[in-house]
Short mmCIF file of C-alpha atoms in Angstrom, two decimals:
data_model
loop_
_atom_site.label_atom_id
_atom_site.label_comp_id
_atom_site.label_asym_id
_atom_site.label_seq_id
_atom_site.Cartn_x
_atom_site.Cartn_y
_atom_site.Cartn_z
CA UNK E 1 4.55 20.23 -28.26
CA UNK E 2 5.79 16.70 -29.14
CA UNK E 3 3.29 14.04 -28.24
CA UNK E 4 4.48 11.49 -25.46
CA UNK E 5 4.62 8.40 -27.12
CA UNK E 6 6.55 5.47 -25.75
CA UNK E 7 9.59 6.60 -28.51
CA UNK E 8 9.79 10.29 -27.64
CA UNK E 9 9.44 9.21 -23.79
CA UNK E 10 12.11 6.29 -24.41
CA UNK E 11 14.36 8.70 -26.33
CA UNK E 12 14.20 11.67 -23.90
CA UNK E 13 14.67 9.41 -21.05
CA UNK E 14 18.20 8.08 -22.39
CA UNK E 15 18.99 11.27 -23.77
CA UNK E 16 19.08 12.65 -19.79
CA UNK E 17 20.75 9.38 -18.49
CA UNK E 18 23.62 9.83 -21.24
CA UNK E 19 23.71 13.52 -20.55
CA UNK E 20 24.40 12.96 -16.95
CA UNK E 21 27.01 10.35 -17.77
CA UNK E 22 25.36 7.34 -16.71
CA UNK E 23 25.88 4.27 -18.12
CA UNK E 24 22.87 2.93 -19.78
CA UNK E 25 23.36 -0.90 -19.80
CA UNK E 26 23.79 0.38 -15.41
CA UNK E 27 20.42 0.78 -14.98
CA UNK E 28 18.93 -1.58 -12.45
CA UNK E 29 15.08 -0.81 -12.81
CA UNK E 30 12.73 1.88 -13.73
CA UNK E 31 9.17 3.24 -12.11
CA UNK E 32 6.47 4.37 -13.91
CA UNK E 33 2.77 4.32 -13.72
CA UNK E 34 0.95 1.74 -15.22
CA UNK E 35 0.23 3.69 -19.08
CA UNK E 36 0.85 1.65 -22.33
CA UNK E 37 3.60 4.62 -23.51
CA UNK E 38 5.09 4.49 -20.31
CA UNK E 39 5.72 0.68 -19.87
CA UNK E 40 6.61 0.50 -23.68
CA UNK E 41 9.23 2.72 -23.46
CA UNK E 42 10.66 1.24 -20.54
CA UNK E 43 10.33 -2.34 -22.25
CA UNK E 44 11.66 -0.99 -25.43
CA UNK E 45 14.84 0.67 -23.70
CA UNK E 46 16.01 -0.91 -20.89
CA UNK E 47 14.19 -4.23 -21.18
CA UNK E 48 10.84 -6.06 -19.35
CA UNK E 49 12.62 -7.13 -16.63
CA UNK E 50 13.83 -3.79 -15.60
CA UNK E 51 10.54 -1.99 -15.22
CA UNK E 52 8.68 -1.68 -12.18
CA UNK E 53 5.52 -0.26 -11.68
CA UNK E 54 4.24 2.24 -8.73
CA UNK E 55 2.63 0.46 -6.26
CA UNK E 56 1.77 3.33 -4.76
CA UNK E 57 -0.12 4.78 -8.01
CA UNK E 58 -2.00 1.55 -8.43
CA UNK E 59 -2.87 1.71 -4.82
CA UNK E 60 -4.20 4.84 -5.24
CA UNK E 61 -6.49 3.97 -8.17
CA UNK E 62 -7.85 1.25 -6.29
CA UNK E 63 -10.17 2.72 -3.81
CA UNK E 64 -12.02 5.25 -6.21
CA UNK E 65 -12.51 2.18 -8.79
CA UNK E 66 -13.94 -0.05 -5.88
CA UNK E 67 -16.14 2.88 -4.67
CA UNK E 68 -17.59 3.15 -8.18
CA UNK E 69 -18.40 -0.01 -7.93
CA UNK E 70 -20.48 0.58 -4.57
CA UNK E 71 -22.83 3.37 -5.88
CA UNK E 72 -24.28 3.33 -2.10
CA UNK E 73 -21.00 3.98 -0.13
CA UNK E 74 -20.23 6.82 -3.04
CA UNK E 75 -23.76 8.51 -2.22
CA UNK E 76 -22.85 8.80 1.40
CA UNK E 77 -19.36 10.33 0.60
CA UNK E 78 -20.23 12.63 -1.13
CA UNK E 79 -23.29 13.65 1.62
CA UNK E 80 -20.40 13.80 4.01
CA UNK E 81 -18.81 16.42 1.47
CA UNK E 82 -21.48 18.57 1.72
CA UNK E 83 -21.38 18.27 5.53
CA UNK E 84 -18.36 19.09 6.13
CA UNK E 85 -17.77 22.48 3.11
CA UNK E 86 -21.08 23.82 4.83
CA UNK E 87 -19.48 23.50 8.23
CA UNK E 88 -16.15 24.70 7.27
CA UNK E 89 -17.66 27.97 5.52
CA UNK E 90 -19.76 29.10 7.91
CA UNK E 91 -18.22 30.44 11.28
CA UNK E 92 -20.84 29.97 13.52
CA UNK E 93 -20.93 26.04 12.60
CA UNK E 94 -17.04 26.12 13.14
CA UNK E 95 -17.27 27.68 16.33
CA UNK E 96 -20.06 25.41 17.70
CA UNK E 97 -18.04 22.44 16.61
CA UNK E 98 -15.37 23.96 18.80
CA UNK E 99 -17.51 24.98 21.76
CA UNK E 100 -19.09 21.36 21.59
CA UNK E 101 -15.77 20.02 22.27
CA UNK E 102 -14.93 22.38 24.84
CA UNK E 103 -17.66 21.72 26.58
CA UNK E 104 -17.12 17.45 26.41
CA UNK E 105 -12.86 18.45 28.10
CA UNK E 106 -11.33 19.73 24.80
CA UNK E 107 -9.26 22.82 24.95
CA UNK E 108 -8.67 25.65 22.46
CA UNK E 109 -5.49 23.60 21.00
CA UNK E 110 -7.07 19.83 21.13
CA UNK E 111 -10.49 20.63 19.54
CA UNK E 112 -10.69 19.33 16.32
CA UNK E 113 -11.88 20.36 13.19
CA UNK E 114 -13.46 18.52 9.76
CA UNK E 115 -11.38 17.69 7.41
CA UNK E 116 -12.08 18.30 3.73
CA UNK E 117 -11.10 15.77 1.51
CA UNK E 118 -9.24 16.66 -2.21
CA UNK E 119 -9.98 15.15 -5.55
CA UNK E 120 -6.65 13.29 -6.67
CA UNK E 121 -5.83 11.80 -3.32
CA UNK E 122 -7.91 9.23 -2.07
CA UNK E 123 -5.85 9.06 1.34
CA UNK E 124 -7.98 12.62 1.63
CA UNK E 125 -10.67 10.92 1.60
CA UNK E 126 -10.29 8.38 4.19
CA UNK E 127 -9.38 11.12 6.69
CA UNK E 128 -12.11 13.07 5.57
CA UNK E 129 -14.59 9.96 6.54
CA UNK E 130 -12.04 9.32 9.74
CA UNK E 131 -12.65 12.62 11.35
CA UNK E 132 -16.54 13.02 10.32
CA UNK E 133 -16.39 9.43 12.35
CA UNK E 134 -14.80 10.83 15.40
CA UNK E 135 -16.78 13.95 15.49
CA UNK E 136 -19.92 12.24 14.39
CA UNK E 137 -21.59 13.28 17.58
CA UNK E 138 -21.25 16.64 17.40
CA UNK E 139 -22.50 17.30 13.81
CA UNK E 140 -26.22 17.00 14.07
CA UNK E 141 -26.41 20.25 16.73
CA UNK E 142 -23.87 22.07 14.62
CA UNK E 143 -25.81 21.85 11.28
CA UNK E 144 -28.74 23.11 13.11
CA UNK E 145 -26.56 26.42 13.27
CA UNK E 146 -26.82 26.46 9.25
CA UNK E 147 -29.47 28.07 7.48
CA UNK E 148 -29.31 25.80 4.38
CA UNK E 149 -27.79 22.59 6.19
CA UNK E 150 -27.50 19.21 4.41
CA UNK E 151 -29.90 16.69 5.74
CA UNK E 152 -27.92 14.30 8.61
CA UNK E 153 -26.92 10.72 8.04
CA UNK E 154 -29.00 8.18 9.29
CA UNK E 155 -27.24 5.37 11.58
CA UNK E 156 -27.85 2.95 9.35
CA UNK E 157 -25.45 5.17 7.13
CA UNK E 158 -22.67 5.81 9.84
CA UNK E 159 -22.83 2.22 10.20
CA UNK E 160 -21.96 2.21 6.39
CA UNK E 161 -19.15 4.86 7.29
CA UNK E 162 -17.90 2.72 9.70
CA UNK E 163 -17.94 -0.28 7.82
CA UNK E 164 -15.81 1.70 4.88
CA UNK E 165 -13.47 3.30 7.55
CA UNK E 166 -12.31 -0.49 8.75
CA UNK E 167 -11.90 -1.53 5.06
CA UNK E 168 -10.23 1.11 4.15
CA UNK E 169 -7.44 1.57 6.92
CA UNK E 170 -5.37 -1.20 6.13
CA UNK E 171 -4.99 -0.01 2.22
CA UNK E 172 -4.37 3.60 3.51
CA UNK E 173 -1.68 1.85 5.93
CA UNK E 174 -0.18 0.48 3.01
CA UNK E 175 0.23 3.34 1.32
CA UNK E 176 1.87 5.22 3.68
CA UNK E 177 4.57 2.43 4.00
CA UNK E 178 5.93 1.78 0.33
CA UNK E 179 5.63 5.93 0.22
CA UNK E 180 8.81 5.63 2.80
CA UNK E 181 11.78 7.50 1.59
CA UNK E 182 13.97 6.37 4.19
CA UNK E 183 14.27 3.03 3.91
CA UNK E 184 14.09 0.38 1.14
CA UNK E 185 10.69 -0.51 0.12
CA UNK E 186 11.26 -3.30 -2.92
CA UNK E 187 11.23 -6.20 -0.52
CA UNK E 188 8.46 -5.02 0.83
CA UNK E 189 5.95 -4.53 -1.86
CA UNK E 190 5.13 -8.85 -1.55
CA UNK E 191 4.69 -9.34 1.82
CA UNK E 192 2.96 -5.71 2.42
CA UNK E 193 0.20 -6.53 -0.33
CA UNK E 194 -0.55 -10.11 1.14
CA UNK E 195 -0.74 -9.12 4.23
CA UNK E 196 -3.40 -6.04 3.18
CA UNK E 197 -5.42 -8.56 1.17
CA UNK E 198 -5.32 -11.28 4.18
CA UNK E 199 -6.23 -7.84 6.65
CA UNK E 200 -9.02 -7.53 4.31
CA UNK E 201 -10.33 -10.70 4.14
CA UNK E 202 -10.44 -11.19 8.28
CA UNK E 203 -12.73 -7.75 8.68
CA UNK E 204 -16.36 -8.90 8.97
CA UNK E 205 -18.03 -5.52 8.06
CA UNK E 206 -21.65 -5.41 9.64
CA UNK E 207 -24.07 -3.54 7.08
CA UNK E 208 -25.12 -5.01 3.50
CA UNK E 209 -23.07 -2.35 1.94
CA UNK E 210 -19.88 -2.65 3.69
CA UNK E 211 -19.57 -6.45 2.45
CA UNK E 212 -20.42 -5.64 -0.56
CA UNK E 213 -17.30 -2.83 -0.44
CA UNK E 214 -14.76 -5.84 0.70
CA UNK E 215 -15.47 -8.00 -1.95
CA UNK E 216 -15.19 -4.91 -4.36
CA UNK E 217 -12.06 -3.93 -3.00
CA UNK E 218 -10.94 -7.58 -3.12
CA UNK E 219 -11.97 -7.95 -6.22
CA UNK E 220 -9.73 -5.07 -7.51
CA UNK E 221 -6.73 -5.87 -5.50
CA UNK E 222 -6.64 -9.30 -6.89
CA UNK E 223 -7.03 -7.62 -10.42
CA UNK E 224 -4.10 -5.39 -10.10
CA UNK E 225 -1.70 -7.79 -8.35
CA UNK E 226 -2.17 -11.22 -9.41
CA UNK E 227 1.25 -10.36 -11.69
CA UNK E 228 3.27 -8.90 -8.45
CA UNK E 229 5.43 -11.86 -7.90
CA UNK E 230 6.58 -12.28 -11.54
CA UNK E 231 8.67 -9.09 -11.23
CA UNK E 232 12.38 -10.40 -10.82
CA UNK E 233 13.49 -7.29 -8.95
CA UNK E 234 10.75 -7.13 -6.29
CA UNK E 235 10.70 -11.80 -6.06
CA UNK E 236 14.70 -11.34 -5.41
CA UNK E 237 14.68 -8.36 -3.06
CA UNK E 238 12.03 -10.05 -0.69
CA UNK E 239 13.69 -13.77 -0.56
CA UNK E 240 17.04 -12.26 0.04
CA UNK E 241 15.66 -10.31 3.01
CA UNK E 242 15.24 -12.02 5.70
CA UNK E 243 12.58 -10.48 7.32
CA UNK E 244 10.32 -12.06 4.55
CA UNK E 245 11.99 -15.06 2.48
CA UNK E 246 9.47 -16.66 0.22
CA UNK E 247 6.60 -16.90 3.02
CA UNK E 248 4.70 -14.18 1.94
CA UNK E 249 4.69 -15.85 -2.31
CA UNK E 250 1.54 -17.54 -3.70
CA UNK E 251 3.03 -18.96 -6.43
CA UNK E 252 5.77 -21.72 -6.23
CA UNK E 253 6.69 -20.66 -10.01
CA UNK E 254 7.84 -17.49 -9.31
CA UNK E 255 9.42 -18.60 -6.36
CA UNK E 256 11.63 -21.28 -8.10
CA UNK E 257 11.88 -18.64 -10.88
CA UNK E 258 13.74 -16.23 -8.53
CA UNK E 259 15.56 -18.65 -6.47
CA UNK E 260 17.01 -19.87 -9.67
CA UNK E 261 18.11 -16.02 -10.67
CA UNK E 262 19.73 -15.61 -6.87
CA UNK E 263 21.73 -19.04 -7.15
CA UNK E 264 23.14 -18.01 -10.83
CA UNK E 265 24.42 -14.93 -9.45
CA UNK E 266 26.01 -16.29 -6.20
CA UNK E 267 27.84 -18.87 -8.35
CA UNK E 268 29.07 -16.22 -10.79
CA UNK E 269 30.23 -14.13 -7.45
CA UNK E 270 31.70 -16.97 -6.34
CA UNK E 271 33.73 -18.06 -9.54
CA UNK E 272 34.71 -14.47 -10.49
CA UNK E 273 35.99 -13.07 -7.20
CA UNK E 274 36.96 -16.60 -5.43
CA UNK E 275 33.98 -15.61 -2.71
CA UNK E 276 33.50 -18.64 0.12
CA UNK E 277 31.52 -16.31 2.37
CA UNK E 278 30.10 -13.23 3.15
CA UNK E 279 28.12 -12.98 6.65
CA UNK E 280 26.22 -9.64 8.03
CA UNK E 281 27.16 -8.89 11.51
CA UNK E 282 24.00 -6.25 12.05
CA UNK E 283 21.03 -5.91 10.39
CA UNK E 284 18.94 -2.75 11.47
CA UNK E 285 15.35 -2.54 11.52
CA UNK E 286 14.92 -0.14 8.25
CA UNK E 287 11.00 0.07 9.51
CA UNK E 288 9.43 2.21 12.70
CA UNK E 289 5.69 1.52 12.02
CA UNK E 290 3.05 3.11 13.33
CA UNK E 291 0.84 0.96 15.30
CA UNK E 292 -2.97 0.99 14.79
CA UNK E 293 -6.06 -1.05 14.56
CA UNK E 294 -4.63 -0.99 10.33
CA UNK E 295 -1.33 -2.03 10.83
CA UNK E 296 -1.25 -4.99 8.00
CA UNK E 297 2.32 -6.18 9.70
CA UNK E 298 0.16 -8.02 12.61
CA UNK E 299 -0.63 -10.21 9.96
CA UNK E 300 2.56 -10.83 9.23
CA UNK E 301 4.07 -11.35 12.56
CA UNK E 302 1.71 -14.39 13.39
CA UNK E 303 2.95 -15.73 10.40
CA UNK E 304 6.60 -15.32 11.41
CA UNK E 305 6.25 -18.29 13.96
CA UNK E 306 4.84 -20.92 12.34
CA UNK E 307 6.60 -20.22 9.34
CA UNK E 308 8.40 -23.93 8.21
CA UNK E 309 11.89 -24.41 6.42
CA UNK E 310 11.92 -23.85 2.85
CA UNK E 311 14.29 -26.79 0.85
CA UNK E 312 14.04 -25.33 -2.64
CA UNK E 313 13.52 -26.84 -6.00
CA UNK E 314 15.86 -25.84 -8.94
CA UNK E 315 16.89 -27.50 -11.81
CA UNK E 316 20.30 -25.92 -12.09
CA UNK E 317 23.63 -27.62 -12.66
CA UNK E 318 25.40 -28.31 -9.50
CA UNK E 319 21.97 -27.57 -7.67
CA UNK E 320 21.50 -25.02 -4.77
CA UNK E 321 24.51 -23.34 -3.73
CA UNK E 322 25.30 -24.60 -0.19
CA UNK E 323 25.21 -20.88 1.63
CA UNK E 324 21.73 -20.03 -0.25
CA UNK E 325 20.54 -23.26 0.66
CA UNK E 326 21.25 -22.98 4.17
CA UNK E 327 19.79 -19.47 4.39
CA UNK E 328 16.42 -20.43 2.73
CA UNK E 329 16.20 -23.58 5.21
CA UNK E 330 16.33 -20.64 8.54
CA UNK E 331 13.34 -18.91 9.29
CA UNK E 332 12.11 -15.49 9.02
CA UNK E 333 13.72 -13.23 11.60
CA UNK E 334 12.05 -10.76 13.34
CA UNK E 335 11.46 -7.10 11.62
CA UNK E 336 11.91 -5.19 14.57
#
C-alpha cells in the first residue's frame, strides 16, 4: 500500500480533479484536517491560501485535550461510564429507571433512558453527562437493583458534572452549527468561535474543578484559533456578509488585509465588465437555530446594537471603492 505522504496525497488528489474534468487553477479552497501531509499537499498543489482547515475536527479535539488536562473531571467521566453500561446491561436496573419515571408522570413513550457515550465523538460524551444530569435523581435507587453496582457520585461531584455540562454546551452548540449542510458556514466560522470563547468566558462555574476546566478549555481554544482570521477565504466571506462585517475580528491586520483583497476584486469587476452596481433585493436567513441556555448567537445579538460604523484603512491606489465603503460604514443587520 503506498504510504500517504503529502506527494502521493497531492498527486492522487489532482489526478481525481483532472479525471472528472475540473479545472485545476478552478479550485476555490480545500478542507482537510489539521496533519502535516495533509496541509502540505494542499500548500504544495493548490497554494496556502486555498486551504482551509475543519473547524469542526479541531473542535472536536478540543474537549478530550482540555479534559486531559483536568485529571479530576476525567475521573468522574469515566465513573459515570461505569454507571450508566451497568444500568444499561442489566434489565432490572433499566426497568426501575423506567418505573421511577413512571411513577414521577412519565409514560411508557416519554421515560428516558442513559445514554452511553462512544469513543471518537466527544459530542457523545456531553449527552452522555447531559442525560446522567437529568436523571441524576433516579440513579442512586436503581444501582441498588445491581449486584456489583459502581459506588454513586457524591454532590460535590454532580456539582463538578454540572459545572462541565455549562462549559461544555456552548462548544457542543458550535459544533452542531458549522456541521450544517444546508446553508453556508464559511462566514460563520469568525463570529461563531468569538462568540463560543466570549460564552465561555461569562460562565462562572461554582466548584474548584469546573474553573479550572474553563481556563483549560480557554486555554486550548485560544491555542487552536489565534490563526482563524488570517485565512483569506473565511476574513472575506464574513465581512462581505452582512450579518457579521468585521465586528466579530480581533485583529485590525487581518481586517485591513481582507478589506484590501475585497476592494481589488470589486475594482477588477468593475473595470472588466463596466459594473456601477449590483444591489440584493432579499437576503434569507440561511440559519434556524436552536435555542438553548448554549446558544453562542445571544452573544452575538447584543453585539449587533451597539455595533459602530467601520471607515476602513487601506493603502490602495484610488482608496476604498465608494460602494464597499458605503457598505462597511452600515451596520450589521439582523440574522434572522
Amino acid at each position: 500500500m503506498q504510504s500517504h505522504t503529502a506527494n502521493y496525497v497531492r498527486e492522487t488528489l489532482i489526478s481525481v480533479i483532472e479525471s472528472l474534468g475540473i479545472d485545476v487553477g478552478s479550485i476555490t479552497a480545500v478542507v482537510t484536517d489539521n496533519a502535516a501531509n495533509m496541509k502540505k499537499a494542499i500548500t504544495d498543489g493548490f497554494g496556502s491560501a486555498k486551504h482551509l482547515p475543519c473547524i469542526a475536527h479541531i473542535v472536536s479535539h478540543l474537549v478530550p485535550d482540555a479534559i486531559k488536562l483536568s485529571p479530576r473531571i476525567g475521573e468522574i467521566i469515566a465513573k459515570v461510564k461505569s454507571i450508566v453500561s451497568v444500568t444499561k446491561r442489566s434489565v432490572v436496573a433499566s426497568d426501575e429507571l423506567k418505573r421511577l419515571q413512571i411513577r414521577d408522570g412519565k409514560t411508557d413513550s416519554t421515560a428516558l433512558k442513559l445514554k452511553q457515550d462512544v469513543p471518537t465523538r466527544w459530542n457523545s460524551t456531553y449527552y452522555m453527562i447531559e442525560r446522567f444530569l437529568e436523571l441524576k435523581d433516579y440513579i442512586y435507587p436503581v444501582l441498588l437493583t445491581c449486584r456489583t453496582a459502581p459506588t454513586a457520585l457524591s454532590r460535590e461531584e454532580i456539582n463538578i458534572l454540572e459545572d462541565t455540562v455549562r462549559l461544555l454546551g456552548p462548544i457542543e452548540f458550535v459544533t452542531t452549527e458549522i456541521s450544517g449542510d444546508s446553508y453556508p458556514t464559511s462566514s460563520m466560522v469568525i463570529p461563531l468561535i468569538h462568540c463560543m470563547e466570549a460564552t465561555i468566558k461569562n460562565c462562572i462555574p461554582i466548584t474548584v474543578e469546573g474553573k479550572a476546566f474553563k481556563d483549560s478549555i480557554l486555554s486550548e481554544v485560544q491555542r487552536r484559533f489565534e490563526e482563524i482570521e488570517s485565512y483569506q477565504i473565511l476574513a472575506v466571506s464574513t465581512i462581505l456578509d452582512p450579518r457579521y462585517k468585521r465586528m466579530h475580528f480581533q485583529s485590525p491586520e487581518d481586517v485591513a488585509d481582507a478589506v484590501s483583497y475585497i476592494n481589488r476584486q470589486v475594482k477588477t469587476v468593475a473595470v472588466n465588465n463596466n459594473v456601477e452596481s449590483n444591489t440584493v433585493d432579499h437576503l434569507e436567513s440561511q440559519t434556524e437555530s436552536k435555542t438553548n441556555e448554549y446558544n453562542v448567537w445571544a452573544f452575538h445579538d447584543s453585539l449587533v446594537d451597539s455595533c459602530t460604523p467601520f471607515t476602513p484603512s487601506v493603502d490602495e491606489p484610488g482608496g476604498v471603492n465608494l460602494e464597499l465603503q458605503q457598505y462597511l460604514n452600515q451596520p450589521p443587520i439582523l440574522r434572522n
